[in-house]
């Protein structure tokens, strides 16, 4: 985790909205972060008070308050999801609610005159190397024109309009020395029609698409050059389209220019003023003034018609914003298997997962000394919970009768079907309760459910519970190659190990889970294929087949011999044990009389392997007699 401050603006702001880290939204418009962190905003208004975190780091009296600047301070910002580095942060900053004219005033002072126009943009990012560049861009955005009033530069939203009478103008030639009130018409220049722009495209920042660059084009359907305007203007698609259309009309009109000569009484004209000529349509903007002799030479360009900016519907493109989902706490499942998931010594396997929004965690074994790192789990595998109970099925055959009806957790990978050959190679291994099993087919059902069928039960020596799995049991896909493992020895049996997970959604200090080492990978395993028969003379004959992890993969190895207890449970309650070895037991009527005082009544038989490890692993299923 890290604590730091970020300067947002050299001036005051009204607030901030969404926040992005490395392009991913981590704070929504509602102010909710997807991970635990503390953020304080200093908006730059007032004299400012130093942030307590900076005071704690720098000391009282030495911590700057940064008056007039807007900044944020983060405390305990999680870095796990960003490679333990500070990510590239982006902020949605609300500077003010003013118009482009107000933004010009903020940059250049009171240089704007006249009424404010329609607000055709929601914001502007001032990034030009010189203030004049930003002022020029904003002037164009606001519809104001540059000019001089009483020797001072101004941007006027409603410049003065001068009407020039016909008597002030006369046809001019080289011999003309006067006429009317001293004005001469010098020239009227119109460019060819194909010089008019064919369209205008505006590249802007679209707040409806997380401030990605958007482009709106207004075209005339004729040949010619297309005007391209790129500005850090924040606008909706309809606003950008209206601006592009307005600027296109201005460019079309400005193709035609006018040059006139006027007498000395027009020396009050300034660049940026508007003029209209008697007998000629349209208005003109003065762009240049020159004095030649006793003449004032005026160069003007035609203005577009004073049409209001009409916001017509425009398509910004479809956006699929990712929802801000708070990071969830890591759930830790630590388990052992009688048969190792991978070749090697017995190990404690760590299954780390979480709810919606979980984005991984670093795992370690916490001890009294230094923690032992186990690695990083970056994503959750398919998981869910049983909606209906799962009954008992065969351990050594395909279970085609039972199936798992699972409500899968949203926002994660889906369970997928695989071929029978792939299942026999180890695919689609899931953990349900304490049992590991495999499924072949995954069929989606209504209500977000999935049915997993074609089962192989009791994988890696795990056992099915006597009563089956109850509804609500957790179901996790297990990928052995991706599971962190902690090697254990026989001397670890009975020890309590602490597994620590530190992820974006975990509390300070991480999530801790404790597990008792059962020694499932060390103790003897219960025999299978137990048979019990009562002979006509009253004798009882029982046989079984030994199991061992060293002979699990159908190789030529023989299971190691083990000492066993042949246990009889009568229906009326008494229990009688016989300690045996090998794979067969025969109890004569005399042996039964000696131990039980008579022939064994009806009941059940189970065989228990003597040694370390959990009882469920060392005890066979019960068989009736």
C-alpha positions as semicolon CSV with decimal commas, in nm:
position;residue;x (nm);y (nm);z (nm)
1;X;0,000;0,000;0,000
2;X;0,105;0,359;-0,052
3;X;0,003;0,706;0,069
4;X;0,058;1,003;-0,162
5;X;-0,080;1,335;-0,286
6;X;-0,160;1,443;-0,644
7;X;-0,195;1,802;-0,767
8;X;-0,506;1,837;-0,982
9;X;-0,519;2,204;-1,072
10;X;-0,340;2,534;-1,018
11;X;-0,676;2,689;-0,939
12;X;-0,982;2,603;-0,730
13;X;-1,231;2,338;-0,841
14;X;-1,581;2,241;-0,734
15;X;-1,524;1,867;-0,705
16;X;-1,415;1,544;-0,872
17;X;-1,615;1,256;-1,015
18;X;-1,481;0,936;-1,161
19;X;-1,122;0,818;-1,125
20;X;-0,929;0,584;-1,355
21;X;-0,614;0,385;-1,276
22;X;-0,418;0,260;-1,577
23;X;-0,732;0,318;-1,783
24;X;-0,962;0,117;-1,554
25;X;-1,233;0,296;-1,360
26;X;-1,174;0,253;-0,987
27;X;-1,418;0,516;-0,858
28;X;-1,766;0,557;-0,994
29;X;-1,980;0,866;-1,031
30;X;-2,139;0,780;-0,697
31;X;-1,802;0,822;-0,524
32;X;-1,760;0,451;-0,442
33;X;-1,414;0,300;-0,481
34;X;-1,369;-0,057;-0,597
35;X;-1,104;-0,113;-0,329
36;X;-1,054;0,005;0,027
37;X;-0,873;0,340;0,040
38;X;-0,906;0,682;0,199
39;X;-0,911;0,995;-0,019
40;X;-0,934;1,358;0,088
41;X;-1,000;1,640;-0,159
42;X;-0,859;1,990;-0,108
43;X;-1,051;2,206;-0,357
44;X;-0,818;2,508;-0,346
45;X;-1,075;2,748;-0,208
46;X;-0,995;2,970;0,088
47;X;-0,657;2,999;0,255
48;X;-0,617;2,620;0,278
49;X;-0,519;2,397;0,567
50;X;-0,235;2,148;0,543
51;X;-0,344;1,787;0,509
52;X;-0,293;1,585;0,830
53;X;-0,097;1,315;0,647
54;X;0,149;1,573;0,511
55;X;0,170;1,732;0,855
56;X;0,251;1,393;1,005
57;X;0,526;1,339;0,747
58;X;0,677;1,689;0,741
59;X;0,602;1,816;1,089
60;X;0,386;2,096;1,226
61;X;0,481;2,432;1,077
62;X;0,674;2,277;0,789
63;X;0,385;2,117;0,596
64;X;0,266;2,332;0,302
65;X;-0,106;2,396;0,263
66;X;-0,086;2,473;-0,112
67;X;-0,344;2,756;-0,100
68;X;-0,525;2,813;-0,428
69;X;-0,431;2,469;-0,561
70;X;-0,661;2,170;-0,583
71;X;-0,514;1,833;-0,486
72;X;-0,611;1,496;-0,343
73;X;-0,442;1,286;-0,077
74;X;-0,468;0,908;-0,075
75;X;-0,401;0,695;0,230
76;X;-0,339;0,319;0,212
77;X;-0,391;0,295;-0,163
78;X;-0,356;-0,072;-0,260
79;X;-0,088;-0,140;-0,521
80;X;-0,129;-0,517;-0,560
81;X;-0,345;-0,490;-0,872
82;X;-0,089;-0,257;-1,037
83;X;0,230;-0,456;-0,998
84;X;0,323;-0,286;-0,668
85;X;0,370;0,049;-0,839
86;X;0,174;0,372;-0,852
87;X;-0,068;0,348;-1,146
88;X;-0,132;0,623;-1,398
89;X;-0,430;0,802;-1,244
90;X;-0,689;1,004;-1,433
91;X;-0,951;1,228;-1,269
92;X;-1,282;1,370;-1,378
93;X;-1,242;1,728;-1,249
94;X;-1,532;1,972;-1,220
95;X;-1,363;2,310;-1,239
96;X;-1,668;2,540;-1,258
97;X;-2,008;2,578;-1,416
98;X;-1,928;2,883;-1,630
99;X;-1,931;2,950;-2,005
100;X;-1,634;2,968;-2,245
101;X;-1,631;3,344;-2,186
102;X;-1,582;3,276;-1,815
103;X;-1,296;3,040;-1,897
104;X;-1,129;3,313;-2,102
105;X;-1,162;3,553;-1,811
106;X;-0,998;3,295;-1,586
107;X;-0,702;3,274;-1,826
108;X;-0,660;3,631;-1,949
109;X;-0,861;3,855;-1,718
110;X;-1,146;4,087;-1,811
111;X;-1,092;4,094;-2,185
112;X;-1,438;3,966;-2,280
113;X;-1,719;4,203;-2,355
114;X;-2,072;4,153;-2,466
115;X;-2,328;3,887;-2,369
116;X;-2,233;3,525;-2,318
117;X;-2,335;3,294;-2,598
118;X;-2,486;2,949;-2,574
119;X;-2,278;2,702;-2,375
120;X;-2,175;2,466;-2,651
121;X;-1,915;2,280;-2,444
122;X;-1,893;2,139;-2,096
123;X;-1,525;2,194;-2,041
124;X;-1,186;2,277;-2,185
125;X;-0,838;2,155;-2,100
126;X;-0,588;2,442;-2,117
127;X;-0,263;2,279;-2,231
128;X;-0,119;2,521;-2,489
129;X;0,240;2,636;-2,421
130;X;0,121;2,998;-2,426
131;X;-0,196;3,144;-2,280
132;X;-0,263;3,318;-2,613
133;X;-0,313;2,979;-2,778
134;X;-0,578;2,873;-2,528
135;X;-0,746;3,214;-2,544
136;X;-0,761;3,191;-2,924
137;X;-0,917;2,842;-2,905
138;X;-1,171;2,953;-2,646
139;X;-1,256;3,264;-2,843
140;X;-1,345;3,049;-3,139
141;X;-1,542;2,819;-2,911
142;X;-1,738;3,104;-2,755
143;X;-1,805;3,293;-3,078
144;X;-1,621;3,607;-2,968
145;X;-1,403;3,813;-3,200
146;X;-1,075;3,989;-3,133
147;X;-1,064;4,366;-3,151
148;X;-0,939;4,687;-2,994
149;X;-1,143;4,929;-2,789
150;X;-0,975;5,254;-2,686
151;X;-0,636;5,102;-2,756
152;X;-0,695;4,787;-2,549
153;X;-0,730;4,431;-2,676
154;X;-1,073;4,281;-2,618
155;X;-1,274;3,975;-2,714
156;X;-1,619;4,098;-2,798
157;X;-1,922;3,875;-2,811
158;X;-2,126;4,158;-2,970
159;X;-1,884;4,384;-3,162
160;X;-2,000;4,723;-3,290
161;X;-2,189;4,724;-3,620
162;X;-2,117;5,010;-3,864
163;X;-2,345;5,089;-4,158
164;X;-2,158;5,234;-4,456
165;X;-2,382;5,433;-4,685
166;X;-2,356;5,415;-5,060
167;X;-2,251;5,778;-5,063
168;X;-1,934;5,682;-4,873
169;X;-1,827;5,451;-5,155
170;X;-1,737;5,523;-5,514
171;X;-1,583;5,325;-5,796
172;X;-1,208;5,375;-5,766
173;X;-0,947;5,378;-6,035
174;X;-0,599;5,519;-6,060
175;X;-0,730;5,866;-6,152
176;X;-0,992;5,891;-5,880
177;X;-0,909;6,143;-5,610
178;X;-1,236;6,173;-5,429
179;X;-1,601;6,120;-5,442
180;X;-1,893;6,141;-5,208
181;X;-1,750;6,180;-4,860
182;X;-1,403;6,063;-4,965
183;X;-1,459;5,684;-4,996
184;X;-1,356;5,465;-5,286
185;X;-1,451;5,108;-5,370
186;X;-1,118;4,934;-5,437
187;X;-1,202;4,564;-5,498
188;X;-1,439;4,279;-5,422
189;X;-1,277;3,937;-5,443
190;X;-1,463;3,607;-5,453
191;X;-1,278;3,277;-5,472
192;X;-1,386;2,989;-5,691
193;X;-1,667;2,772;-5,565
194;X;-1,442;2,470;-5,526
195;X;-1,236;2,669;-5,273
196;X;-1,518;2,638;-5,026
197;X;-1,457;2,363;-4,770
198;X;-1,638;2,037;-4,831
199;X;-1,695;1,976;-4,463
200;X;-1,571;2,026;-4,112
201;X;-1,473;1,757;-3,862
202;X;-1,425;1,823;-3,493
203;X;-1,225;1,596;-3,264
204;X;-1,330;1,642;-2,903
205;X;-1,343;1,471;-2,562
206;X;-1,669;1,288;-2,500
207;X;-1,779;1,266;-2,133
208;X;-2,036;1,002;-2,228
209;X;-1,752;0,770;-2,331
210;X;-1,516;0,817;-2,037
211;X;-1,358;1,121;-2,206
212;X;-1,232;0,922;-2,500
213;X;-1,168;1,119;-2,819
214;X;-1,474;1,150;-3,041
215;X;-1,520;1,287;-3,394
216;X;-1,819;1,462;-3,549
217;X;-1,831;1,550;-3,919
218;X;-2,061;1,791;-4,102
219;X;-2,025;1,752;-4,480
220;X;-2,173;1,937;-4,778
221;X;-2,145;1,656;-5,034
222;X;-1,912;1,847;-5,266
223;X;-1,550;1,819;-5,359
224;X;-1,302;2,028;-5,171
225;X;-1,085;2,039;-4,865
226;X;-1,222;1,915;-4,536
227;X;-1,152;2,134;-4,237
228;X;-1,017;1,939;-3,942
229;X;-1,034;2,090;-3,595
230;X;-0,880;1,917;-3,296
231;X;-0,926;2,072;-2,955
232;X;-0,931;1,955;-2,596
233;X;-1,297;2,051;-2,575
234;X;-1,527;1,849;-2,352
235;X;-1,865;1,827;-2,522
236;X;-2,150;1,590;-2,592
237;X;-2,188;1,451;-2,940
238;X;-2,477;1,686;-3,026
239;X;-2,281;1,987;-2,901
240;X;-1,974;1,887;-3,104
241;X;-2,184;1,841;-3,417
242;X;-2,343;2,184;-3,371
243;X;-1,999;2,342;-3,329
244;X;-1,865;2,169;-3,641
245;X;-2,164;2,296;-3,841
246;X;-2,121;2,650;-3,707
247;X;-1,752;2,658;-3,791
248;X;-1,820;2,518;-4,137
249;X;-2,066;2,801;-4,210
250;X;-1,810;3,054;-4,091
251;X;-1,541;2,904;-4,314
252;X;-1,776;2,900;-4,615
253;X;-1,863;3,265;-4,570
254;X;-1,502;3,374;-4,504
255;X;-1,399;3,251;-4,850
256;X;-1,537;3,579;-4,986
257;X;-1,344;3,893;-4,884
258;X;-1,398;4,261;-4,946
259;X;-1,148;4,544;-4,975
260;X;-1,272;4,903;-4,961
261;X;-1,124;5,248;-4,919
262;X;-1,286;5,498;-4,688
263;X;-1,226;5,854;-4,590
264;X;-1,055;5,983;-4,279
265;X;-1,377;6,003;-4,076
266;X;-1,375;5,620;-4,055
267;X;-1,048;5,607;-3,861
268;X;-1,250;5,489;-3,559
269;X;-1,296;5,148;-3,718
270;X;-1,113;4,864;-3,538
271;X;-1,024;4,512;-3,634
272;X;-1,306;4,282;-3,530
273;X;-1,581;4,539;-3,594
274;X;-1,872;4,442;-3,816
275;X;-1,979;4,649;-4,117
276;X;-2,267;4,639;-4,360
277;X;-2,277;4,812;-4,697
278;X;-2,580;4,986;-4,836
279;X;-2,712;4,798;-5,132
280;X;-2,504;4,488;-5,068
281;X;-2,629;4,180;-4,877
282;X;-2,464;4,033;-4,570
283;X;-2,235;4,156;-4,300
284;X;-1,858;4,167;-4,295
285;X;-1,593;4,139;-4,025
286;X;-1,298;4,378;-4,041
287;X;-0,979;4,173;-4,044
288;X;-0,718;4,434;-4,146
289;X;-0,683;4,813;-4,160
290;X;-0,423;5,015;-4,349
291;X;-0,375;5,386;-4,412
292;X;-0,257;5,487;-4,759
293;X;-0,237;5,856;-4,808
294;X;-0,572;5,997;-4,705
295;X;-0,747;5,669;-4,747
296;X;-0,831;5,403;-4,490
297;X;-0,803;5,067;-4,660
298;X;-1,036;4,813;-4,498
299;X;-1,015;4,440;-4,562
300;X;-1,314;4,240;-4,438
301;X;-1,446;3,886;-4,470
302;X;-1,807;3,788;-4,503
303;X;-1,986;3,664;-4,195
304;X;-2,211;3,364;-4,197
305;X;-2,576;3,417;-4,130
306;X;-2,647;3,476;-3,764
307;X;-2,817;3,142;-3,716
308;X;-2,855;2,996;-3,369
309;X;-2,648;2,693;-3,285
310;X;-2,891;2,407;-3,323
311;X;-2,813;2,087;-3,134
312;X;-2,940;1,807;-3,351
313;X;-2,921;1,444;-3,240
314;X;-2,578;1,291;-3,296
315;X;-2,447;0,943;-3,234
316;X;-2,130;0,934;-3,020
317;X;-2,090;0,561;-3,080
318;X;-2,185;0,281;-2,849
319;X;-2,002;0,268;-2,521
320;X;-1,982;-0,033;-2,291
321;X;-1,847;0,108;-1,966
322;X;-1,720;-0,144;-1,716
323;X;-1,909;-0,116;-1,387
324;X;-1,712;-0,021;-1,079
325;X;-1,730;-0,331;-0,862
326;X;-1,564;-0,300;-0,521
327;X;-1,289;-0,556;-0,474
328;X;-1,403;-0,841;-0,254
329;X;-1,222;-1,011;0,031
330;X;-1,017;-1,320;-0,049
331;X;-1,165;-1,655;0,049
332;X;-0,903;-1,916;0,136
333;X;-0,960;-2,290;0,108
334;X;-0,662;-2,502;0,218
335;X;-0,683;-2,879;0,175
336;X;-0,479;-3,197;0,153
337;X;-0,537;-3,501;-0,065
338;X;-0,446;-3,864;0,009
339;X;-0,294;-3,891;-0,340
340;X;-0,080;-3,589;-0,442
341;X;-0,226;-3,373;-0,718
342;X;0,119;-3,364;-0,869
343;X;0,417;-3,593;-0,824
344;X;0,624;-3,514;-0,521
345;X;0,594;-3,493;-0,146
346;X;0,258;-3,433;0,021
347;X;0,157;-3,069;0,020
348;X;-0,105;-2,834;0,150
349;X;-0,286;-2,692;-0,152
350;X;-0,421;-2,336;-0,134
351;X;-0,734;-2,242;-0,328
352;X;-0,777;-1,863;-0,324
353;X;-1,087;-1,705;-0,467
354;X;-1,344;-1,436;-0,393
355;X;-1,674;-1,283;-0,486
356;X;-1,756;-1,045;-0,768
357;X;-1,478;-0,792;-0,807
358;X;-1,205;-1,017;-0,667
359;X;-0,882;-0,952;-0,855
360;X;-0,628;-1,183;-0,701
361;X;-0,403;-1,189;-0,398
362;X;-0,051;-1,265;-0,285
363;X;-0,038;-1,580;-0,070
364;X;0,207;-1,673;0,202
365;X;0,242;-1,890;0,511
366;X;0,252;-1,658;0,808
367;X;0,481;-1,767;1,088
368;X;0,649;-1,634;1,396
369;X;0,948;-1,535;1,185
370;X;0,954;-1,432;0,821
371;X;0,654;-1,518;0,604
372;X;0,701;-1,787;0,339
373;X;0,579;-1,662;0,000
374;X;0,363;-1,907;-0,197
375;X;0,305;-1,693;-0,505
376;X;0,031;-1,479;-0,653
377;X;-0,313;-1,589;-0,771
378;X;-0,426;-1,339;-1,033
379;X;-0,782;-1,453;-1,107
380;X;-1,063;-1,670;-0,982
381;X;-1,164;-1,990;-1,157
382;X;-1,528;-2,096;-1,208
383;X;-1,712;-2,145;-0,882
384;X;-2,061;-2,158;-0,738
385;X;-2,279;-2,349;-0,495
386;X;-2,499;-2,654;-0,511
387;X;-2,867;-2,579;-0,559
388;X;-2,976;-2,940;-0,504
389;X;-2,816;-3,222;-0,300
390;X;-2,566;-3,454;-0,466
391;X;-2,615;-3,822;-0,381
392;X;-2,365;-4,107;-0,340
393;X;-2,220;-4,253;-0,658
394;X;-1,966;-4,520;-0,762
395;X;-1,597;-4,452;-0,708
396;X;-1,468;-4,669;-0,992
397;X;-1,721;-4,608;-1,273
398;X;-1,877;-4,312;-1,453
399;X;-2,157;-4,176;-1,239
400;X;-2,429;-4,112;-1,497
401;X;-2,711;-4,107;-1,243
402;X;-2,609;-3,809;-1,032
403;X;-2,534;-3,455;-1,146
404;X;-2,440;-3,124;-0,986
405;X;-2,690;-2,840;-1,025
406;X;-2,479;-2,532;-0,959
407;X;-2,559;-2,164;-0,931
408;X;-2,245;-2,016;-1,079
409;X;-2,099;-1,694;-0,948
410;X;-2,150;-1,412;-1,196
411;X;-1,862;-1,229;-1,358
412;X;-1,626;-1,527;-1,374
413;X;-1,536;-1,800;-1,620
414;X;-1,805;-2,051;-1,709
415;X;-1,790;-2,424;-1,650
416;X;-1,728;-2,594;-1,986
417;X;-1,783;-2,944;-2,128
418;X;-1,484;-3,160;-2,220
419;X;-1,445;-3,494;-2,394
420;X;-1,428;-3,820;-2,199
421;X;-1,064;-3,859;-2,308
422;X;-0,982;-3,516;-2,167
423;X;-1,151;-3,608;-1,838
424;X;-0,939;-3,923;-1,811
425;X;-0,636;-3,698;-1,861
426;X;-0,740;-3,489;-1,559
427;X;-0,959;-3,208;-1,699
428;X;-1,260;-3,049;-1,524
429;X;-1,160;-3,131;-1,167
430;X;-1,387;-2,969;-0,909
431;X;-1,395;-2,969;-0,532
432;X;-1,734;-3,016;-0,365
433;X;-1,706;-3,012;0,011
434;X;-1,409;-3,240;0,085
435;X;-1,451;-3,450;-0,230
436;X;-1,266;-3,403;-0,557
437;X;-1,457;-3,516;-0,862
438;X;-1,460;-3,458;-1,237
439;X;-1,742;-3,372;-1,474
440;X;-1,771;-3,427;-1,846
441;X;-2,074;-3,221;-1,953
442;X;-2,185;-2,871;-1,854
443;X;-2,539;-2,773;-1,960
444;X;-2,669;-2,418;-1,892
445;X;-3,017;-2,397;-1,743
446;X;-3,256;-2,113;-1,667
447;X;-3,191;-1,876;-1,382
448;X;-2,813;-1,869;-1,421
449;X;-2,777;-2,238;-1,330
450;X;-2,552;-2,498;-1,487
451;X;-2,582;-2,877;-1,462
452;X;-2,259;-3,075;-1,444
453;X;-2,293;-3,443;-1,536
454;X;-2,086;-3,741;-1,642
455;X;-1,903;-3,763;-1,308
456;X;-1,594;-3,942;-1,186
457;X;-1,612;-3,951;-0,807
458;X;-1,358;-3,971;-0,525
459;X;-1,062;-3,843;-0,727
460;X;-0,714;-3,846;-0,568
461;X;-0,834;-4,064;-0,284
462;X;-1,092;-3,820;-0,149
463;X;-1,411;-3,963;-0,004
464;X;-1,779;-3,902;-0,056
465;X;-1,970;-3,807;0,257
466;X;-2,203;-4,078;0,386
467;X;-2,512;-3,866;0,332
468;X;-2,392;-3,704;0,008
469;X;-2,338;-3,333;-0,044
470;X;-2,604;-3,095;0,084
471;X;-2,747;-2,800;-0,108
472;X;-2,541;-2,488;-0,048
473;X;-2,206;-2,673;-0,061
474;X;-1,933;-2,473;-0,235
475;X;-1,818;-2,588;-0,579
476;X;-1,474;-2,478;-0,705
477;X;-1,295;-2,567;-1,026
478;X;-0,945;-2,692;-0,939
479;X;-0,652;-2,654;-1,176
480;X;-0,364;-2,834;-1,005
481;X;-0,096;-2,654;-1,205
482;X;-0,226;-2,318;-1,083
483;X;-0,269;-2,400;-0,715
484;X;0,001;-2,271;-0,479
485;X;0,136;-2,551;-0,262
486;X;0,320;-2,568;0,069
487;X;0,521;-2,885;0,126
488;X;0,463;-3,062;0,458
489;X;0,628;-3,352;0,638
490;X;0,498;-3,616;0,874
491;X;0,614;-3,403;1,166
492;X;0,364;-3,136;1,057
493;X;0,060;-3,352;1,139
494;X;-0,151;-3,171;1,396
495;X;0,022;-2,836;1,347
496;X;-0,179;-2,521;1,283
497;X;-0,067;-2,331;0,975
498;X;-0,173;-1,973;0,901
499;X;-0,234;-1,884;0,536
500;X;-0,221;-1,510;0,461
501;X;-0,377;-1,346;0,154
502;X;-0,312;-0,984;0,063
503;X;-0,524;-0,852;-0,221
504;X;-0,695;-0,527;-0,331
505;X;-1,011;-0,612;-0,137
506;X;-0,851;-0,753;0,176
507;X;-0,838;-0,551;0,499
508;X;-0,519;-0,395;0,629
509;X;-0,279;-0,673;0,717
510;X;-0,451;-0,917;0,480
511;X;-0,696;-1,203;0,526
512;X;-0,579;-1,486;0,752
513;X;-0,704;-1,844;0,752
514;X;-0,584;-2,121;0,984
515;X;-0,577;-2,488;0,896
516;X;-0,480;-2,798;1,094
517;X;-0,254;-3,037;0,903
518;X;-0,439;-3,370;0,892
519;X;-0,162;-3,576;0,730
520;X;-0,387;-3,711;0,454
521;X;-0,083;-3,757;0,234
522;X;0,099;-3,980;0,487
523;X;-0,141;-4,224;0,653
524;X;-0,255;-4,559;0,510
525;X;-0,565;-4,567;0,294
526;X;-0,872;-4,778;0,356
527;X;-0,916;-5,089;0,142
528;X;-1,184;-5,107;-0,126
529;X;-1,411;-5,373;-0,281
530;X;-1,494;-5,506;0,063
531;X;-1,707;-5,824;0,056
532;X;-1,870;-5,994;0,356
533;X;-2,055;-6,326;0,336
534;X;-2,214;-6,548;0,603
535;X;-2,152;-6,917;0,534
536;X;-2,412;-7,193;0,587
537;X;-2,226;-7,318;0,896
538;X;-2,235;-6,966;1,050
539;X;-1,880;-6,872;0,961
540;X;-1,816;-6,525;0,818
541;X;-1,582;-6,480;0,523
542;X;-1,461;-6,130;0,428
543;X;-1,217;-6,008;0,159
544;X;-1,094;-5,674;0,027
545;X;-0,837;-5,510;-0,197
546;X;-0,566;-5,288;-0,055
547;X;-0,517;-4,934;-0,177
548;X;-0,204;-4,720;-0,180
549;X;-0,105;-4,388;-0,325
550;X;0,207;-4,546;-0,473
551;X;-0,015;-4,774;-0,688
552;X;-0,282;-4,518;-0,772
553;X;-0,208;-4,471;-1,142
554;X;-0,258;-4,833;-1,257
555;X;0,112;-4,913;-1,264
556;X;0,283;-5,234;-1,163
557;X;0,349;-5,118;-0,808
558;X;0,186;-5,306;-0,521
559;X;0,018;-5,120;-0,235
560;X;0,215;-5,129;0,086
561;X;0,096;-5,373;0,351
562;X;-0,096;-5,221;0,639
563;X;-0,234;-5,329;0,973
564;X;-0,613;-5,323;0,970
565;X;-0,905;-5,343;1,207
566;X;-1,204;-5,546;1,089
567;X;-1,488;-5,377;1,277
568;X;-1,836;-5,520;1,324
569;X;-2,123;-5,298;1,441
570;X;-2,436;-5,480;1,545
571;X;-2,771;-5,328;1,483
572;X;-2,837;-5,341;1,856
573;X;-2,526;-5,138;1,943
574;X;-2,223;-5,353;2,046
575;X;-1,903;-5,316;1,844
576;X;-1,642;-5,592;1,802
577;X;-1,293;-5,546;1,650
578;X;-1,050;-5,797;1,501
579;X;-0,698;-5,680;1,411
580;X;-0,589;-5,835;1,083
581;X;-0,334;-5,803;0,802
582;X;-0,348;-5,915;0,442
583;X;-0,661;-5,912;0,226
584;X;-0,889;-6,176;0,383
585;X;-1,049;-6,274;0,714
586;X;-1,253;-6,584;0,803
587;X;-1,429;-6,597;1,139
588;X;-1,537;-6,945;1,244
589;X;-1,834;-6,994;1,476
590;X;-1,587;-7,066;1,758
591;X;-1,398;-6,739;1,699
592;X;-1,726;-6,552;1,707
593;X;-1,830;-6,729;2,027
594;X;-1,498;-6,643;2,190
595;X;-1,519;-6,270;2,110
596;X;-1,891;-6,195;2,104
597;X;-2,033;-6,480;2,315
598;X;-2,227;-6,612;2,019
599;X;-2,268;-6,584;1,644
600;X;-2,252;-6,228;1,519
601;X;-2,603;-6,091;1,464
602;X;-2,707;-5,867;1,178
603;X;-2,508;-5,549;1,144
604;X;-2,245;-5,374;0,931
605;X;-1,875;-5,424;0,870
606;X;-1,608;-5,160;0,799
607;X;-1,231;-5,192;0,772
608;X;-1,005;-4,930;0,929
609;X;-0,636;-4,891;0,841
610;X;-0,420;-4,829;1,148
611;X;-0,195;-4,523;1,127
612;X;-0,183;-4,145;1,089
613;X;-0,418;-3,938;0,883
614;X;-0,787;-3,848;0,897
615;X;-1,033;-4,121;0,985
616;X;-1,239;-4,076;0,667
617;X;-0,934;-4,169;0,459
618;X;-0,852;-4,480;0,664
619;X;-1,207;-4,614;0,697
620;X;-1,391;-4,809;0,428
621;X;-1,761;-4,792;0,354
622;X;-1,990;-4,999;0,570
623;X;-2,128;-5,325;0,433
624;X;-2,429;-5,508;0,570
625;X;-2,409;-5,864;0,695
